[in-house]
Amino acid sequence: MKSFSIVLSRLLVILFISFLGCKNETSKDPTTKEAVEVLKDFTQYVNPFIGTSNFGTTNPGPIAVRGMANVSPFNVAGSQNLPLEKDSRWLSTPYINENPFLMGFSHVNLSGVGCPELGVILAMPTTGNLETNHLKYGSTYSEENATVGYYTNKIDKYNVKVEATATTRVGVSKYHFPAGDANILLNLGLGLTNEEGAMVKVVSPTEIEGMRSVGSFCYYKPEEAYPVYFVVRFSKPADKFGIWKKPRNYKGVEADWMTYNDETRIKENYTKEVVGDSIGAFMRYKFDKPSTVEMKIGVSYVSIENARENLEKETASKSFDDILTDAKKEWNTYLSRIEVEGGTADDKTIFYTALYHTLIHPNTLNDFNGEYPKMKTRETLKTDGTRYTVFSLWDTYRNLHQLMSLVYPKQQSNMIKSMLQIYDESGWLPKWELNATETTTMVGDPAGIIIADTYLKGIQDFDVDKAYEAMKKSATQLENNALRPGIKDYIEKGYLTTTTVHSGSVSTTQEYNISDFAIAQLAKALDKKDDYNTFSERAISYRKLFDKEFNLLRPKNDDGSWVTPYNPEAGANFEKNLGFIEGNAWQYTFMVAHDTKGLIELMGGETPFVNRLEDVFEKNQFDMANEPDINYPFLFNHIKGQEYKTGLKVNELLKQHFKNTPDGLPGNDDTGTMSAWAVFSMIGIYPVSPAEPNYALFTPVFDKITIHLDKNYYKNNELILSKKSTQEGIEIKVNTEVFDKHFISHETLTN
Amino acid sequence: MKSFSIVLSRLLVILFISFLGCKNETSKDPTTKEAVEVLKDFTQYVNPFIGTSNFGTTNPGPIAVRGMANVSPFNVAGSQNLPLEKDSRWLSTPYINENPFLMGFSHVNLSGVGCPELGVILAMPTTGNLETNHLKYGSTYSEENATVGYYTNKIDKYNVKVEATATTRVGVSKYHFPAGDANILLNLGLGLTNEEGAMVKVVSPTEIEGMRSVGSFCYYKPEEAYPVYFVVRFSKPADKFGIWKKPRNYKGVEADWMTYNDETRIKENYTKEVVGDSIGAFMRYKFDKPSTVEMKIGVSYVSIENARENLEKETASKSFDDILTDAKKEWNTYLSRIEVEGGTADDKTIFYTALYHTLIHPNTLNDFNGEYPKMKTRETLKTDGTRYTVFSLWDTYRNLHQLMSLVYPKQQSNMIKSMLQIYDESGWLPKWELNATETTTMVGDPAGIIIADTYLKGIQDFDVDKAYEAMKKSATQLENNALRPGIKDYIEKGYLTTTTVHSGSVSTTQEYNISDFAIAQLAKALDKKDDYNTFSERAISYRKLFDKEFNLLRPKNDDGSWVTPYNPEAGANFEKNLGFIEGNAWQYTFMVAHDTKGLIELMGGETPFVNRLEDVFEKNQFDMANEPDINYPFLFNHIKGQEYKTGLKVNELLKQHFKNTPDGLPGNDDTGTMSAWAVFSMIGIYPVSPAEPNYALFTPVFDKITIHLDKNYYKNNELILSKKSTQEGIEIKVNTEVFDKHFISHETLTN
């Protein structure tokens, strides 16, 4: 298959060049003569609008694979966008599909998260007189379209067509202005983040540089707010340039003397640094005929110099069209690692868009030169590989990293290495790391679960001794434990109590159990028998919270008594709950996949277990939008004769929650976790128990799935999953063999 | 005298080395063997506390001759300093002698101005726990003392002794901490300026860098706010460091989610840029015994790099004591240019302190490498000489520049060159230039008056053609005239009307008259006869505003009628007035020194003129604290038989308003104008009519005054003025000759 791959990548050049209507000089390259096979453009199956409504919190703007930069339309400010307006309610995305009013394009964004953050460095083209107030310069938009790495719309008020694309660290836009006065505004006040403060400096008529403060994800850790640096380059020198600043509204005697109080100040032709909360820069043009301006915004979390280098190294003399071609090519290289046959057109779109979503976060933190900020202090460090960031691990430990291990093991390996860098720098593995800050969002100690899972799948080119040391540290340090609050009670009693933590005592106990199970599994592989025994025992301590009365988990008080009265339904819909985090007893009780056998016993055998599991769905307690219960459907595979229910449930859930529409995700994509669920579910395997190199096997959506495996990690070149209807029902093949078991090991799948 | 000067400067080295108790290794220098004459330390006669009360708005902190940096104690914030507290009233100084509560030391300050500005980059030593709120960390202080280039006090709350000195661009402090926890705070929120916004970054445990926004002098031109950059170096590496930021107090739904709203955030060991309105950095030490830390703060208006270079080039490896020695030496070099004999000890102190005050502003704007910001846009330019700034020309055109021309002609020449640079950069000569912004404070077109005065005194090493062109531009451009609003009416009618300007129509007419007189005088020198005639005629147009009814000037309406009813007393004490700026008819009518003969005629002869002039004093209409009337006392010299009154009045005013006490200035020093008045008045000459190279001559305070003249500009090495009591009265000698006239030309004085 190797030669095929080479042909494939060469052919792509031709494909996209013609796709974009460029001159096909490249086809003169003699090497392309090998290109004979049919080439697939998988990017055509991506609909970047999926997840941009129904709180999916993805955005349709262009981004490179795991890019640092992302050009998202920003339409969540201003009364025109009520009720989905960022200052009137909790809102965690720069773009919502149904919102009508656009304020510009933000250049660093998070995808599929539940807290407002980033959404800054906003650019906006306008025409006519200079207006710097976004509530006034905003506009409706139309003719919106998006494909992988490309977004376009028309800004109605100014009749300006916008096109955007991106490289890893550079957002690139092309503004089509009508004749007349044209303005490009760079607004550093407006943003989705809770943080304020920026610096901007016009370097020349073609360049602006600066920084914007961001931070306080979920309103946590405001003291760790940090800068994102940028350099903006314009293809045409501005006729006029300048900055604006709107200071705070002064009160008291001083206000009496200020004739200019509460007014925006414009500084034309000003070339020094300006700082403030509400500032921006502008470039102005006078066009005697319709004209385009291309704008490149390089970003960095290290320095302005690095932002400039990123811009130069990644986009150099490339035009917008060159960059777009490259972006599409890169995406196809990744998307084509899984080829599917069969299914409807919508199925393919849902699938490849989901795969696309899993390739956004974790994303690149390091600059082109390898530099990245150290955790917390932000000293400059350097990495050889990629330093990944945006580790929303409470979400992604469940399936996203398992997908990476199978399809993109090199990336997964680098993600583990990034986690170990974080450990080196901060003394702790990440929990919810964001741009070199640990936000401490959610509960549990998830990094070790991913490390064990990855190692046990044969991806072992990282320092496993250090990893093991890091995992044991958070599992054993009793005082000032950054990852496991309540660890003393957990070790002594086997569980957290309602006194140990304000909420989520049961959930957190379960999370620690899973982490300890992961340590045990890794200990076994590393031949550390004592640890294996200790942590295996710890890993099932949740059993002490199992209440026979309800056949569900139930929180306990400090004295060991049950919390009374007890309503297992309490805590759904994200209400605060003594025992559970973002869920209730129904949504958590089965979240012990590593000990499903134990749970079956606790519940009194397979029948009560299956009944209780079906109750979850029938009592409408299943929540597709939240992580704790998303592996429930696959648990039917454990019970002989009930396995068929897995496929049924999964199909039902796919149909209900995953659609080729903006509201086609069940809720927050959770940095790709929901999408990873869809990817696995549609190809008929699911990693039901993290840190166990096993998959539940069930009927896929597609007739045939070919996964091109990475030869550096796996023996086989490819893995083919296929289904065929036979007289006895549906026959599933793994590669060429019919497979009739309900679980399949990673080893079997890949080697 | 040349050889004497050389000896003098060599001797100074010895003097100050012994003065400071340093090792006198320098005395081994063989060249010092020449040192035999008695050396005078003129710095002993400077009391830096003069003018620090009674709204003198000087400060006692160390500054080099025309220094950019100045370490001023800052005691004008907080309720402890009420009623003289900066946020509760108009206050234009960082320090007031009677205020008890200290918040730190600001490193760029203005001296003797009437509007709040600068007073930023505040450093404060504290002990114990870190407290970043200046309202909490402030303290009373004691053991305060100041000499030229040196200030010390004890911060009571922390028992920390502070010493401070300065080079041209670097403020240097020495903190004597007791054993225990010690902190050095760098507060970038607090300041005297109306502007907010700063950036700070801890570079290492011994260095901090950043910038602070300043601007809006007198609440004018907020759009021209600009940055001052700084680099701070500490002699000892901090054990801990960090920054703080207090964001704005959020309102609305967002505030509900912010558990940290309205709270200061501390970032320990953080090494990236932080921006905001209320931010600061700190260095922390743990001393096991009493210890000192020396801190150097280099400043620049161009860049952080230049601030660092300024710091390195000016202070390099020098200790606090080295720098202090150099500072004293430099000051003595300048102060010793005028030697006085006779008079009381207080007289000498009043005199040398006044001379010291005239050597603070205009001050240095350019960096050590010659770079300075261009007017308004602040692009970086480079100068060969010194680019001076803080041109409060409405004040200083009256006497300060005349003093510079006589005693420090090289500096005066550079000041003219700076004015021409400003013209080159902005298209206009300065009016009230401050750090490369034209604040447009006050009225008139004063730069040309100074240029003509300087040129006519033989200081001609500047581009007089360009200067003349610049002067004519503001005198003739009818539209968009940045310096002379109302010029059309002025040229057509001969005066501004109450319709032309909101206030000060008469004052402004007079100012334009004086400027036109200056143009005429320069035209004459340059042999431009037509211009001479035109501008000579224009220069007396004020006569049209002379009202015989009152024998005073009176504003006119647009139709040429007098403003009626008319109360000539209105407008005193800075009340707004249709006809006059900061004054009334009494304080302005005689401000036509270039046409005193004409005024005498208008008033009906010498007797009514003298009567009216005496009325000013008798009716208590004379204001020593404001410029328009400060040359009134010298006008008696014009009237035969009345000349003796000049000396009497001057002596009376000196005694009443100039004292060796903190309230020893009549009001704002006006960047040295009041002090220049005292210097001239005490040595018995006064430049009564700007742009006329003449001085009124009268009895000096001192018996003998020796002015060491600059051989590059004047034929004589020195000018000696002396008085001797004889039987006929007091005999005044100029050099060796008895002089019995009442005016003396600059030519006669110097050559």
mmCIF file of C-alpha atoms in Angstrom, chain A residues 235-424:
data_model
loop_
_atom_site.group_PDB
_atom_site.id
_atom_site.type_symbol
_atom_site.label_atom_id
_atom_site.label_comp_id
_atom_site.label_asym_id
_atom_site.label_seq_id
_atom_site.Cartn_x
_atom_site.Cartn_y
_atom_site.Cartn_z
ATOM 1 C CA SER A 235 -1.179 42.714 0.851
ATOM 2 C CA LYS A 236 -1.661 46.403 0.076
ATOM 3 C CA PRO A 237 -0.212 49.325 2.039
ATOM 4 C CA ALA A 238 -2.902 51.335 3.770
ATOM 5 C CA ASP A 239 -3.475 54.911 2.658
ATOM 6 C CA LYS A 240 -4.135 55.830 6.279
ATOM 7 C CA PHE A 241 -3.723 53.907 9.475
ATOM 8 C CA GLY A 242 -4.149 54.397 13.174
ATOM 9 C CA ILE A 243 -5.504 53.074 16.426
ATOM 10 C CA TRP A 244 -8.462 53.743 18.657
ATOM 11 C CA LYS A 245 -8.856 53.569 22.388
ATOM 12 C CA LYS A 246 -11.970 53.906 24.487
ATOM 13 C CA PRO A 247 -10.935 54.462 28.089
ATOM 14 C CA ARG A 248 -13.161 53.639 31.005
ATOM 15 C CA ASN A 249 -15.926 56.037 31.853
ATOM 16 C CA TYR A 250 -14.495 58.246 34.578
ATOM 17 C CA LYS A 251 -16.584 59.334 37.547
ATOM 18 C CA GLY A 252 -16.110 62.025 40.159
ATOM 19 C CA VAL A 253 -14.443 65.401 39.901
ATOM 20 C CA GLU A 254 -12.097 64.192 37.202
ATOM 21 C CA ALA A 255 -15.048 63.477 34.921
ATOM 22 C CA ASP A 256 -16.115 67.101 35.270
ATOM 23 C CA TRP A 257 -12.862 68.253 33.703
ATOM 24 C CA MET A 258 -12.873 65.680 30.931
ATOM 25 C CA THR A 259 -14.707 67.005 27.962
ATOM 26 C CA TYR A 260 -13.776 63.739 26.316
ATOM 27 C CA ASN A 261 -14.992 61.384 29.040
ATOM 28 C CA ASP A 262 -16.480 58.130 27.717
ATOM 29 C CA GLU A 263 -15.401 58.962 24.184
ATOM 30 C CA THR A 264 -13.348 56.873 21.816
ATOM 31 C CA ARG A 265 -10.038 58.409 20.856
ATOM 32 C CA ILE A 266 -8.630 58.022 17.366
ATOM 33 C CA LYS A 267 -4.881 58.327 16.810
ATOM 34 C CA GLU A 268 -4.090 58.620 13.130
ATOM 35 C CA ASN A 269 -0.651 57.705 11.812
ATOM 36 C CA TYR A 270 0.399 56.769 15.317
ATOM 37 C CA THR A 271 3.189 54.208 15.503
ATOM 38 C CA LYS A 272 3.757 53.502 19.195
ATOM 39 C CA GLU A 273 2.303 50.891 21.492
ATOM 40 C CA VAL A 274 -1.174 51.547 22.814
ATOM 41 C CA VAL A 275 -2.563 49.549 25.733
ATOM 42 C CA GLY A 276 -6.054 49.307 27.146
ATOM 43 C CA ASP A 277 -9.146 47.197 27.523
ATOM 44 C CA SER A 278 -11.023 48.634 24.598
ATOM 45 C CA ILE A 279 -8.576 49.355 21.810
ATOM 46 C CA GLY A 280 -8.066 48.552 18.158
ATOM 47 C CA ALA A 281 -6.157 49.422 15.037
ATOM 48 C CA PHE A 282 -7.370 50.297 11.567
ATOM 49 C CA MET A 283 -6.103 50.363 8.022
ATOM 50 C CA ARG A 284 -7.892 52.590 5.518
ATOM 51 C CA TYR A 285 -7.889 52.478 1.740
ATOM 52 C CA LYS A 286 -9.337 54.589 -1.028
ATOM 53 C CA PHE A 287 -10.098 52.389 -4.009
ATOM 54 C CA ASP A 288 -11.047 53.851 -7.365
ATOM 55 C CA LYS A 289 -12.286 50.474 -8.486
ATOM 56 C CA PRO A 290 -13.372 47.255 -6.760
ATOM 57 C CA SER A 291 -10.269 45.834 -5.078
ATOM 58 C CA THR A 292 -9.171 42.989 -2.879
ATOM 59 C CA VAL A 293 -6.929 43.074 0.172
ATOM 60 C CA GLU A 294 -5.432 39.909 1.576
ATOM 61 C CA MET A 295 -4.751 39.885 5.281
ATOM 62 C CA LYS A 296 -2.622 37.357 7.169
ATOM 63 C CA ILE A 297 -2.711 37.176 10.957
ATOM 64 C CA GLY A 298 0.081 35.127 12.506
ATOM 65 C CA VAL A 299 -0.422 34.177 16.138
ATOM 66 C CA SER A 300 1.821 32.901 18.913
ATOM 67 C CA TYR A 301 1.607 32.283 22.636
ATOM 68 C CA VAL A 302 5.309 33.109 23.058
ATOM 69 C CA SER A 303 6.062 36.485 21.518
ATOM 70 C CA ILE A 304 5.352 38.983 18.771
ATOM 71 C CA GLU A 305 8.610 37.940 17.121
ATOM 72 C CA ASN A 306 7.410 34.348 16.965
ATOM 73 C CA ALA A 307 4.026 35.420 15.619
ATOM 74 C CA ARG A 308 5.891 37.212 12.853
ATOM 75 C CA GLU A 309 8.101 34.199 12.189
ATOM 76 C CA ASN A 310 5.062 31.914 12.118
ATOM 77 C CA LEU A 311 3.456 34.201 9.567
ATOM 78 C CA GLU A 312 6.564 34.366 7.435
ATOM 79 C CA LYS A 313 7.502 30.706 7.585
ATOM 80 C CA GLU A 314 3.997 29.387 6.942
ATOM 81 C CA THR A 315 2.698 31.852 4.400
ATOM 82 C CA ALA A 316 5.764 33.706 3.108
ATOM 83 C CA SER A 317 4.959 34.891 -0.381
ATOM 84 C CA LYS A 318 1.973 32.591 -0.761
ATOM 85 C CA SER A 319 -1.290 34.001 -2.018
ATOM 86 C CA PHE A 320 -4.661 33.305 -0.463
ATOM 87 C CA ASP A 321 -5.346 30.705 -3.146
ATOM 88 C CA ASP A 322 -2.010 28.927 -2.602
ATOM 89 C CA ILE A 323 -2.711 28.703 1.112
ATOM 90 C CA LEU A 324 -6.239 27.433 0.575
ATOM 91 C CA THR A 325 -4.940 24.718 -1.765
ATOM 92 C CA ASP A 326 -2.410 23.639 0.849
ATOM 93 C CA ALA A 327 -5.043 23.629 3.590
ATOM 94 C CA LYS A 328 -7.382 21.374 1.616
ATOM 95 C CA LYS A 329 -4.528 19.082 0.720
ATOM 96 C CA GLU A 330 -3.433 18.704 4.322
ATOM 97 C CA TRP A 331 -6.970 17.980 5.476
ATOM 98 C CA ASN A 332 -7.490 15.349 2.827
ATOM 99 C CA THR A 333 -4.287 13.622 3.877
ATOM 100 C CA TYR A 334 -5.742 13.192 7.352
ATOM 101 C CA LEU A 335 -9.350 12.515 6.452
ATOM 102 C CA SER A 336 -8.368 9.893 3.911
ATOM 103 C CA ARG A 337 -6.867 7.752 6.667
ATOM 104 C CA ILE A 338 -10.363 6.304 6.995
ATOM 105 C CA GLU A 339 -12.223 5.423 3.824
ATOM 106 C CA VAL A 340 -15.848 4.418 4.025
ATOM 107 C CA GLU A 341 -18.098 2.791 1.477
ATOM 108 C CA GLY A 342 -21.859 2.475 1.608
ATOM 109 C CA GLY A 343 -24.148 4.580 3.748
ATOM 110 C CA THR A 344 -26.021 7.620 2.540
ATOM 111 C CA ALA A 345 -24.442 10.890 1.452
ATOM 112 C CA ASP A 346 -25.538 12.343 4.783
ATOM 113 C CA ASP A 347 -23.927 9.417 6.618
ATOM 114 C CA LYS A 348 -20.634 10.194 4.918
ATOM 115 C CA THR A 349 -20.934 13.885 5.733
ATOM 116 C CA ILE A 350 -21.795 13.167 9.347
ATOM 117 C CA PHE A 351 -18.881 10.780 9.551
ATOM 118 C CA TYR A 352 -16.156 12.887 7.941
ATOM 119 C CA THR A 353 -17.322 16.017 9.732
ATOM 120 C CA ALA A 354 -17.045 14.113 12.998
ATOM 121 C CA LEU A 355 -13.565 12.934 12.032
ATOM 122 C CA TYR A 356 -12.737 16.556 11.125
ATOM 123 C CA HIS A 357 -13.911 17.654 14.568
ATOM 124 C CA THR A 358 -11.605 15.156 16.252
ATOM 125 C CA LEU A 359 -8.675 16.746 14.396
ATOM 126 C CA ILE A 360 -9.182 20.250 15.803
ATOM 127 C CA HIS A 361 -8.342 19.740 19.494
ATOM 128 C CA PRO A 362 -5.920 19.008 21.059
ATOM 129 C CA ASN A 363 -4.203 21.593 18.896
ATOM 130 C CA THR A 364 -0.752 22.989 18.362
ATOM 131 C CA LEU A 365 0.705 25.278 21.037
ATOM 132 C CA ASN A 366 4.290 25.555 19.903
ATOM 133 C CA ASP A 367 5.487 28.056 17.352
ATOM 134 C CA PHE A 368 7.071 27.191 14.032
ATOM 135 C CA ASN A 369 10.491 27.336 15.728
ATOM 136 C CA GLY A 370 9.381 24.900 18.447
ATOM 137 C CA GLU A 371 9.040 27.471 21.202
ATOM 138 C CA TYR A 372 6.090 27.379 23.566
ATOM 139 C CA PRO A 373 5.250 28.827 26.973
ATOM 140 C CA LYS A 374 6.010 26.882 30.126
ATOM 141 C CA MET A 375 3.029 26.051 32.315
ATOM 142 C CA LYS A 376 1.929 28.968 34.478
ATOM 143 C CA THR A 377 5.123 31.094 34.481
ATOM 144 C CA ARG A 378 5.176 31.116 30.668
ATOM 145 C CA GLU A 379 8.920 31.127 30.355
ATOM 146 C CA THR A 380 9.893 30.152 26.831
ATOM 147 C CA LEU A 381 10.674 26.475 26.299
ATOM 148 C CA LYS A 382 11.394 24.550 23.135
ATOM 149 C CA THR A 383 10.048 21.243 21.913
ATOM 150 C CA ASP A 384 11.235 18.884 19.204
ATOM 151 C CA GLY A 385 7.857 17.449 18.367
ATOM 152 C CA THR A 386 4.493 19.118 18.655
ATOM 153 C CA ARG A 387 3.477 20.516 22.013
ATOM 154 C CA TYR A 388 -0.267 19.968 22.002
ATOM 155 C CA THR A 389 -2.717 21.936 24.087
ATOM 156 C CA VAL A 390 -6.435 22.055 24.899
ATOM 157 C CA PHE A 391 -6.552 18.828 26.841
ATOM 158 C CA SER A 392 -10.147 18.564 27.957
ATOM 159 C CA LEU A 393 -9.309 15.199 29.417
ATOM 160 C CA TRP A 394 -12.448 14.462 31.464
ATOM 161 C CA ASP A 395 -14.131 14.378 28.055
ATOM 162 C CA THR A 396 -11.499 12.992 25.755
ATOM 163 C CA TYR A 397 -10.125 10.153 27.869
ATOM 164 C CA ARG A 398 -13.271 8.216 27.028
ATOM 165 C CA ASN A 399 -12.842 7.836 23.266
ATOM 166 C CA LEU A 400 -11.017 10.609 21.412
ATOM 167 C CA HIS A 401 -7.525 9.484 22.354
ATOM 168 C CA GLN A 402 -8.461 5.901 21.576
ATOM 169 C CA LEU A 403 -9.423 7.062 18.077
ATOM 170 C CA MET A 404 -6.115 8.895 17.757
ATOM 171 C CA SER A 405 -4.187 5.838 18.917
ATOM 172 C CA LEU A 406 -5.850 3.734 16.237
ATOM 173 C CA VAL A 407 -5.777 6.163 13.300
ATOM 174 C CA TYR A 408 -3.147 8.805 14.102
ATOM 175 C CA PRO A 409 -0.766 7.097 16.564
ATOM 176 C CA LYS A 410 2.061 9.536 15.878
ATOM 177 C CA GLN A 411 -0.159 12.411 17.007
ATOM 178 C CA GLN A 412 -1.308 10.424 20.009
ATOM 179 C CA SER A 413 2.286 9.758 20.950
ATOM 180 C CA ASN A 414 3.032 13.470 20.764
ATOM 181 C CA MET A 415 -0.004 14.180 22.905
ATOM 182 C CA ILE A 416 1.370 11.876 25.601
ATOM 183 C CA LYS A 417 4.728 13.581 25.306
ATOM 184 C CA SER A 418 2.982 16.923 25.707
ATOM 185 C CA MET A 419 1.303 15.641 28.872
ATOM 186 C CA LEU A 420 4.719 14.644 30.207
ATOM 187 C CA GLN A 421 6.103 18.092 29.341
ATOM 188 C CA ILE A 422 3.253 19.542 31.361
ATOM 189 C CA TYR A 423 4.194 17.225 34.219
ATOM 190 C CA ASP A 424 7.839 18.284 33.989
#
